[in-house]
């Protein structure tokens, strides 16, 4: 499903004049359709979303991801947010486990120290010096895990702001943790190489979403 398909499914209005997906709500000032930029995955702009911009963006993100699953076009915002919370919680556990393993396997003798699993060197090159160490940067998996934690917190906050009961939120988190545990045990049993483990953050998210789509 393309970005245009997602916005069309959300009910946003395409404006040929401005060449963008716009809010479908009526403007009180002009008494005509609002021409504000629609938040991705929704049919409203920041003014007409009815919630904070952060909440509206998170809802739109969840709906966009969920509508991309074949056969899941009719999902409600609450269903989408809860499903994405569950999937995000599972990814946090999986990424954290991979990061812990990467950190445990770090080789201090390489000179990077015990933070090798979290921070790596960056390199530059010049004709006179050749390749040289130019600084440090957070490794991809560490960044991915941190971003997923932030996303998980955002979904939980959105679920709370939407009035979804704490019990349902905790249940979604528990289900996500169980799913993550099962996947982690499978990965451990397969005894993957470092190169194969590096593919997990790329492969797992899409499969988790497909599993949730089929189970709902």
PDB file of C-alpha atoms in Angstrom:
ATOM      1  CA  UNK A   1       0.000   0.000   0.000  1.00  0.00           C
ATOM      2  CA  UNK A   2       1.408   3.371  -1.038  1.00  0.00           C
ATOM      3  CA  UNK A   3       1.465   6.533   1.052  1.00  0.00           C
ATOM      4  CA  UNK A   4      -1.364   7.919  -1.093  1.00  0.00           C
ATOM      5  CA  UNK A   5      -3.408   4.770  -0.475  1.00  0.00           C
ATOM      6  CA  UNK A   6      -2.913   5.163   3.283  1.00  0.00           C
ATOM      7  CA  UNK A   7      -4.031   8.779   3.263  1.00  0.00           C
ATOM      8  CA  UNK A   8      -6.992   7.963   1.028  1.00  0.00           C
ATOM      9  CA  UNK A   9      -8.041   5.156   3.384  1.00  0.00           C
ATOM     10  CA  UNK A  10      -7.771   7.552   6.322  1.00  0.00           C
ATOM     11  CA  UNK A  11     -10.219   9.933   4.645  1.00  0.00           C
ATOM     12  CA  UNK A  12      -7.847  12.814   3.957  1.00  0.00           C
ATOM     13  CA  UNK A  13      -8.663  15.129   1.053  1.00  0.00           C
ATOM     14  CA  UNK A  14      -6.267  15.486  -1.861  1.00  0.00           C
ATOM     15  CA  UNK A  15      -5.887  19.078  -3.047  1.00  0.00           C
ATOM     16  CA  UNK A  16      -4.764  19.470  -6.656  1.00  0.00           C
ATOM     17  CA  UNK A  17      -4.161  23.176  -6.143  1.00  0.00           C
ATOM     18  CA  UNK A  18      -1.678  22.667  -3.298  1.00  0.00           C
ATOM     19  CA  UNK A  19      -0.479  19.208  -4.327  1.00  0.00           C
ATOM     20  CA  UNK A  20      -0.870  17.647  -0.879  1.00  0.00           C
ATOM     21  CA  UNK A  21      -3.185  15.622   1.357  1.00  0.00           C
ATOM     22  CA  UNK A  22      -5.238  18.039   3.413  1.00  0.00           C
ATOM     23  CA  UNK A  23      -7.554  18.066   6.394  1.00  0.00           C
ATOM     24  CA  UNK A  24     -11.113  16.959   5.633  1.00  0.00           C
ATOM     25  CA  UNK A  25     -12.680  19.034   8.427  1.00  0.00           C
ATOM     26  CA  UNK A  26     -14.560  22.280   7.928  1.00  0.00           C
ATOM     27  CA  UNK A  27     -12.822  25.527   8.777  1.00  0.00           C
ATOM     28  CA  UNK A  28     -14.859  27.720  11.135  1.00  0.00           C
ATOM     29  CA  UNK A  29     -13.247  30.829   9.711  1.00  0.00           C
ATOM     30  CA  UNK A  30     -13.842  30.188   6.006  1.00  0.00           C
ATOM     31  CA  UNK A  31     -16.836  27.836   6.381  1.00  0.00           C
ATOM     32  CA  UNK A  32     -15.220  25.625   3.745  1.00  0.00           C
ATOM     33  CA  UNK A  33     -12.954  22.623   3.930  1.00  0.00           C
ATOM     34  CA  UNK A  34      -9.759  23.202   5.864  1.00  0.00           C
ATOM     35  CA  UNK A  35      -6.601  23.259   3.758  1.00  0.00           C
ATOM     36  CA  UNK A  36      -4.243  22.388   6.601  1.00  0.00           C
ATOM     37  CA  UNK A  37      -1.776  19.563   6.032  1.00  0.00           C
ATOM     38  CA  UNK A  38      -3.311  16.271   7.177  1.00  0.00           C
ATOM     39  CA  UNK A  39      -1.307  14.344   9.765  1.00  0.00           C
ATOM     40  CA  UNK A  40      -0.024  11.135   8.199  1.00  0.00           C
ATOM     41  CA  UNK A  41      -2.513   8.308   8.638  1.00  0.00           C
ATOM     42  CA  UNK A  42      -5.370  10.623   9.634  1.00  0.00           C
ATOM     43  CA  UNK A  43      -7.919  12.904   7.981  1.00  0.00           C
ATOM     44  CA  UNK A  44      -7.228  15.920  10.195  1.00  0.00           C
ATOM     45  CA  UNK A  45      -4.602  18.621  10.605  1.00  0.00           C
ATOM     46  CA  UNK A  46      -3.023  19.665  13.903  1.00  0.00           C
ATOM     47  CA  UNK A  47      -5.822  22.153  14.536  1.00  0.00           C
ATOM     48  CA  UNK A  48      -8.689  19.724  13.946  1.00  0.00           C
ATOM     49  CA  UNK A  49      -7.151  16.521  15.325  1.00  0.00           C
ATOM     50  CA  UNK A  50      -8.922  17.024  18.659  1.00  0.00           C
ATOM     51  CA  UNK A  51      -5.873  15.819  20.574  1.00  0.00           C
ATOM     52  CA  UNK A  52      -2.285  16.916  21.001  1.00  0.00           C
ATOM     53  CA  UNK A  53      -0.085  16.747  17.919  1.00  0.00           C
ATOM     54  CA  UNK A  54       2.025  13.994  19.494  1.00  0.00           C
ATOM     55  CA  UNK A  55      -1.043  11.852  20.161  1.00  0.00           C
ATOM     56  CA  UNK A  56      -2.451  12.490  16.686  1.00  0.00           C
ATOM     57  CA  UNK A  57       0.857  11.566  15.040  1.00  0.00           C
ATOM     58  CA  UNK A  58       1.136   8.360  17.066  1.00  0.00           C
ATOM     59  CA  UNK A  59      -2.435   7.383  16.177  1.00  0.00           C
ATOM     60  CA  UNK A  60      -1.730   8.120  12.537  1.00  0.00           C
ATOM     61  CA  UNK A  61       1.476   6.091  12.646  1.00  0.00           C
ATOM     62  CA  UNK A  62      -0.345   3.123  14.167  1.00  0.00           C
ATOM     63  CA  UNK A  63      -3.211   3.310  11.684  1.00  0.00           C
ATOM     64  CA  UNK A  64      -0.838   3.645   8.731  1.00  0.00           C
ATOM     65  CA  UNK A  65       1.156   0.589   9.784  1.00  0.00           C
ATOM     66  CA  UNK A  66      -1.966  -1.434  10.478  1.00  0.00           C
ATOM     67  CA  UNK A  67      -3.704  -0.526   7.222  1.00  0.00           C
ATOM     68  CA  UNK A  68      -0.606  -1.697   5.357  1.00  0.00           C
ATOM     69  CA  UNK A  69      -1.331  -5.268   6.524  1.00  0.00           C
ATOM     70  CA  UNK A  70      -3.378  -7.072   3.832  1.00  0.00           C
ATOM     71  CA  UNK A  71      -6.997  -7.501   4.864  1.00  0.00           C
ATOM     72  CA  UNK A  72      -6.799  -5.033   7.774  1.00  0.00           C
ATOM     73  CA  UNK A  73      -8.326  -1.913   6.248  1.00  0.00           C
ATOM     74  CA  UNK A  74     -11.218  -1.514   8.700  1.00  0.00           C
ATOM     75  CA  UNK A  75      -9.275  -1.277  11.940  1.00  0.00           C
ATOM     76  CA  UNK A  76     -10.325   1.317  14.505  1.00  0.00           C
ATOM     77  CA  UNK A  77      -7.837   3.772  16.028  1.00  0.00           C
ATOM     78  CA  UNK A  78      -8.058   1.994  19.396  1.00  0.00           C
ATOM     79  CA  UNK A  79      -7.378  -1.417  17.828  1.00  0.00           C
ATOM     80  CA  UNK A  80      -4.453  -0.053  15.855  1.00  0.00           C
ATOM     81  CA  UNK A  81      -2.847   1.667  18.840  1.00  0.00           C
ATOM     82  CA  UNK A  82      -3.215  -1.392  21.086  1.00  0.00           C
ATOM     83  CA  UNK A  83      -1.841  -3.718  18.422  1.00  0.00           C
ATOM     84  CA  UNK A  84       1.120  -1.447  17.755  1.00  0.00           C
ATOM     85  CA  UNK A  85       1.761  -1.122  21.495  1.00  0.00           C
ATOM     86  CA  UNK A  86       1.926  -4.904  21.730  1.00  0.00           C
ATOM     87  CA  UNK A  87       4.264  -5.150  18.738  1.00  0.00           C
ATOM     88  CA  UNK A  88       6.451  -2.303  19.975  1.00  0.00           C
ATOM     89  CA  UNK A  89       6.752  -3.903  23.408  1.00  0.00           C
ATOM     90  CA  UNK A  90       7.832  -7.153  21.755  1.00  0.00           C
ATOM     91  CA  UNK A  91      10.438  -5.364  19.639  1.00  0.00           C
ATOM     92  CA  UNK A  92      11.841  -3.568  22.696  1.00  0.00           C
ATOM     93  CA  UNK A  93      12.427  -6.915  24.412  1.00  0.00           C
ATOM     94  CA  UNK A  94      13.984  -8.474  21.317  1.00  0.00           C
ATOM     95  CA  UNK A  95      16.286  -5.530  20.615  1.00  0.00           C
ATOM     96  CA  UNK A  96      17.291  -5.306  24.274  1.00  0.00           C
ATOM     97  CA  UNK A  97      18.203  -8.997  24.268  1.00  0.00           C
ATOM     98  CA  UNK A  98      20.267  -8.642  21.104  1.00  0.00           C
ATOM     99  CA  UNK A  99      21.970  -5.568  22.512  1.00  0.00           C
ATOM    100  CA  UNK A 100      22.800  -7.369  25.751  1.00  0.00           C
ATOM    101  CA  UNK A 101      24.298 -10.246  23.767  1.00  0.00           C
ATOM    102  CA  UNK A 102      26.275  -7.859  21.575  1.00  0.00           C
ATOM    103  CA  UNK A 103      27.621  -6.116  24.650  1.00  0.00           C
ATOM    104  CA  UNK A 104      28.572  -9.421  26.283  1.00  0.00           C
ATOM    105  CA  UNK A 105      30.494 -10.459  23.176  1.00  0.00           C
ATOM    106  CA  UNK A 106      32.421  -7.176  22.919  1.00  0.00           C
ATOM    107  CA  UNK A 107      36.179  -7.619  22.801  1.00  0.00           C
ATOM    108  CA  UNK A 108      37.933  -5.118  25.125  1.00  0.00           C
ATOM    109  CA  UNK A 109      41.264  -5.911  23.468  1.00  0.00           C
ATOM    110  CA  UNK A 110      40.130  -4.007  20.391  1.00  0.00           C
ATOM    111  CA  UNK A 111      40.549  -0.800  22.341  1.00  0.00           C
ATOM    112  CA  UNK A 112      36.954   0.351  22.303  1.00  0.00           C
ATOM    113  CA  UNK A 113      36.351  -0.955  25.814  1.00  0.00           C
ATOM    114  CA  UNK A 114      33.281  -2.465  27.369  1.00  0.00           C
ATOM    115  CA  UNK A 115      31.090  -0.005  25.523  1.00  0.00           C
ATOM    116  CA  UNK A 116      31.874  -1.629  22.196  1.00  0.00           C
ATOM    117  CA  UNK A 117      28.370  -3.008  21.963  1.00  0.00           C
ATOM    118  CA  UNK A 118      26.921   0.487  22.373  1.00  0.00           C
ATOM    119  CA  UNK A 119      29.406   2.862  20.788  1.00  0.00           C
ATOM    120  CA  UNK A 120      31.643   2.444  17.769  1.00  0.00           C
ATOM    121  CA  UNK A 121      34.258   4.516  16.004  1.00  0.00           C
ATOM    122  CA  UNK A 122      33.607   6.648  12.951  1.00  0.00           C
ATOM    123  CA  UNK A 123      36.281   7.048  10.305  1.00  0.00           C
ATOM    124  CA  UNK A 124      37.268   9.641   7.742  1.00  0.00           C
ATOM    125  CA  UNK A 125      39.884   9.741   5.030  1.00  0.00           C
ATOM    126  CA  UNK A 126      42.171  12.255   3.381  1.00  0.00           C
ATOM    127  CA  UNK A 127      44.829  11.985   0.643  1.00  0.00           C
ATOM    128  CA  UNK A 128      47.609  12.974   3.032  1.00  0.00           C
ATOM    129  CA  UNK A 129      46.681  10.875   6.073  1.00  0.00           C
ATOM    130  CA  UNK A 130      44.589   8.074   4.658  1.00  0.00           C
ATOM    131  CA  UNK A 131      41.851   6.507   6.774  1.00  0.00           C
ATOM    132  CA  UNK A 132      41.768   7.748  10.347  1.00  0.00           C
ATOM    133  CA  UNK A 133      39.509   7.566  13.381  1.00  0.00           C
ATOM    134  CA  UNK A 134      37.432  10.735  13.538  1.00  0.00           C
ATOM    135  CA  UNK A 135      35.034  10.179  16.406  1.00  0.00           C
ATOM    136  CA  UNK A 136      32.437   7.930  17.971  1.00  0.00           C
ATOM    137  CA  UNK A 137      28.814   7.165  17.219  1.00  0.00           C
ATOM    138  CA  UNK A 138      26.056   5.122  18.800  1.00  0.00           C
ATOM    139  CA  UNK A 139      25.853   1.740  17.099  1.00  0.00           C
ATOM    140  CA  UNK A 140      22.803   0.956  14.981  1.00  0.00           C
ATOM    141  CA  UNK A 141      21.271  -1.615  17.329  1.00  0.00           C
ATOM    142  CA  UNK A 142      21.655   0.671  20.359  1.00  0.00           C
ATOM    143  CA  UNK A 143      19.963   3.489  18.469  1.00  0.00           C
ATOM    144  CA  UNK A 144      17.223   1.164  17.239  1.00  0.00           C
ATOM    145  CA  UNK A 145      16.515  -0.090  20.762  1.00  0.00           C
ATOM    146  CA  UNK A 146      16.363   3.454  22.161  1.00  0.00           C
ATOM    147  CA  UNK A 147      14.014   4.618  19.390  1.00  0.00           C
ATOM    148  CA  UNK A 148      11.735   1.628  19.941  1.00  0.00           C
ATOM    149  CA  UNK A 149      11.567   2.321  23.682  1.00  0.00           C
ATOM    150  CA  UNK A 150      10.497   5.884  22.932  1.00  0.00           C
ATOM    151  CA  UNK A 151       7.902   4.625  20.449  1.00  0.00           C
ATOM    152  CA  UNK A 152       6.543   2.137  22.978  1.00  0.00           C
ATOM    153  CA  UNK A 153       6.147   4.854  25.607  1.00  0.00           C
ATOM    154  CA  UNK A 154       4.393   7.055  23.050  1.00  0.00           C
ATOM    155  CA  UNK A 155       1.893   4.320  22.166  1.00  0.00           C
ATOM    156  CA  UNK A 156       1.207   3.671  25.854  1.00  0.00           C
ATOM    157  CA  UNK A 157       0.595   7.391  26.406  1.00  0.00           C
ATOM    158  CA  UNK A 158      -1.708   7.548  23.389  1.00  0.00           C
ATOM    159  CA  UNK A 159      -3.650   4.515  24.607  1.00  0.00           C
ATOM    160  CA  UNK A 160      -4.074   6.174  27.990  1.00  0.00           C
ATOM    161  CA  UNK A 161      -5.153   9.478  26.430  1.00  0.00           C
ATOM    162  CA  UNK A 162      -7.693   7.622  24.291  1.00  0.00           C
ATOM    163  CA  UNK A 163      -9.310   6.300  27.453  1.00  0.00           C
ATOM    164  CA  UNK A 164      -8.207   2.701  26.996  1.00  0.00           C
ATOM    165  CA  UNK A 165      -8.215   0.945  30.368  1.00  0.00           C
ATOM    166  CA  UNK A 166      -4.891   0.391  32.122  1.00  0.00           C
ATOM    167  CA  UNK A 167      -5.736  -3.303  32.345  1.00  0.00           C
ATOM    168  CA  UNK A 168      -5.900  -3.574  28.542  1.00  0.00           C
ATOM    169  CA  UNK A 169      -2.627  -1.676  28.195  1.00  0.00           C
ATOM    170  CA  UNK A 170      -0.896  -4.008  30.650  1.00  0.00           C
ATOM    171  CA  UNK A 171      -2.375  -7.010  28.842  1.00  0.00           C
ATOM    172  CA  UNK A 172      -1.011  -5.793  25.496  1.00  0.00           C
ATOM    173  CA  UNK A 173       2.414  -5.268  27.059  1.00  0.00           C
ATOM    174  CA  UNK A 174       2.336  -8.734  28.638  1.00  0.00           C
ATOM    175  CA  UNK A 175       1.359 -10.343  25.331  1.00  0.00           C
ATOM    176  CA  UNK A 176       4.167  -8.476  23.605  1.00  0.00           C
ATOM    177  CA  UNK A 177       6.657  -9.687  26.210  1.00  0.00           C
ATOM    178  CA  UNK A 178       5.507 -13.299  25.774  1.00  0.00           C
ATOM    179  CA  UNK A 179       5.854 -13.046  22.014  1.00  0.00           C
ATOM    180  CA  UNK A 180       9.303 -11.489  22.341  1.00  0.00           C
ATOM    181  CA  UNK A 181      10.380 -14.243  24.732  1.00  0.00           C
ATOM    182  CA  UNK A 182       9.272 -16.933  22.296  1.00  0.00           C
ATOM    183  CA  UNK A 183      11.115 -15.300  19.397  1.00  0.00           C
ATOM    184  CA  UNK A 184      14.255 -14.804  21.498  1.00  0.00           C
ATOM    185  CA  UNK A 185      14.277 -18.482  22.499  1.00  0.00           C
ATOM    186  CA  UNK A 186      13.915 -19.486  18.857  1.00  0.00           C
ATOM    187  CA  UNK A 187      16.828 -17.239  17.867  1.00  0.00           C
ATOM    188  CA  UNK A 188      18.979 -18.653  20.675  1.00  0.00           C
ATOM    189  CA  UNK A 189      18.174 -22.215  19.635  1.00  0.00           C
ATOM    190  CA  UNK A 190      19.184 -21.470  16.039  1.00  0.00           C
ATOM    191  CA  UNK A 191      22.650 -20.358  17.221  1.00  0.00           C
ATOM    192  CA  UNK A 192      22.819 -17.609  14.609  1.00  0.00           C
ATOM    193  CA  UNK A 193      26.049 -16.034  13.488  1.00  0.00           C
ATOM    194  CA  UNK A 194      26.689 -12.353  14.191  1.00  0.00           C
ATOM    195  CA  UNK A 195      25.837 -11.529  10.574  1.00  0.00           C
ATOM    196  CA  UNK A 196      22.551 -13.416  10.792  1.00  0.00           C
ATOM    197  CA  UNK A 197      21.631 -11.770  14.103  1.00  0.00           C
ATOM    198  CA  UNK A 198      22.220  -8.378  12.525  1.00  0.00           C
ATOM    199  CA  UNK A 199      19.303  -9.097  10.171  1.00  0.00           C
ATOM    200  CA  UNK A 200      16.842  -9.647  13.031  1.00  0.00           C
ATOM    201  CA  UNK A 201      15.923  -5.941  13.494  1.00  0.00           C
ATOM    202  CA  UNK A 202      15.164  -5.775   9.770  1.00  0.00           C
ATOM    203  CA  UNK A 203      13.140  -8.984   9.491  1.00  0.00           C
ATOM    204  CA  UNK A 204      11.284  -9.250  12.811  1.00  0.00           C
ATOM    205  CA  UNK A 205       9.140  -6.045  12.774  1.00  0.00           C
ATOM    206  CA  UNK A 206       7.337  -6.928   9.543  1.00  0.00           C
ATOM    207  CA  UNK A 207       6.691 -10.506  10.662  1.00  0.00           C
ATOM    208  CA  UNK A 208       5.350  -9.335  14.027  1.00  0.00           C
ATOM    209  CA  UNK A 209       2.909  -7.040  12.260  1.00  0.00           C
ATOM    210  CA  UNK A 210       1.776  -9.855   9.955  1.00  0.00           C
ATOM    211  CA  UNK A 211       1.250 -12.154  12.944  1.00  0.00           C
ATOM    212  CA  UNK A 212      -0.819  -9.526  14.731  1.00  0.00           C
ATOM    213  CA  UNK A 213      -2.828  -8.863  11.586  1.00  0.00           C
ATOM    214  CA  UNK A 214      -3.695 -12.512  11.213  1.00  0.00           C
ATOM    215  CA  UNK A 215      -4.549 -12.930  14.876  1.00  0.00           C
ATOM    216  CA  UNK A 216      -6.890  -9.961  15.152  1.00  0.00           C
TER     217      UNK A 216
END
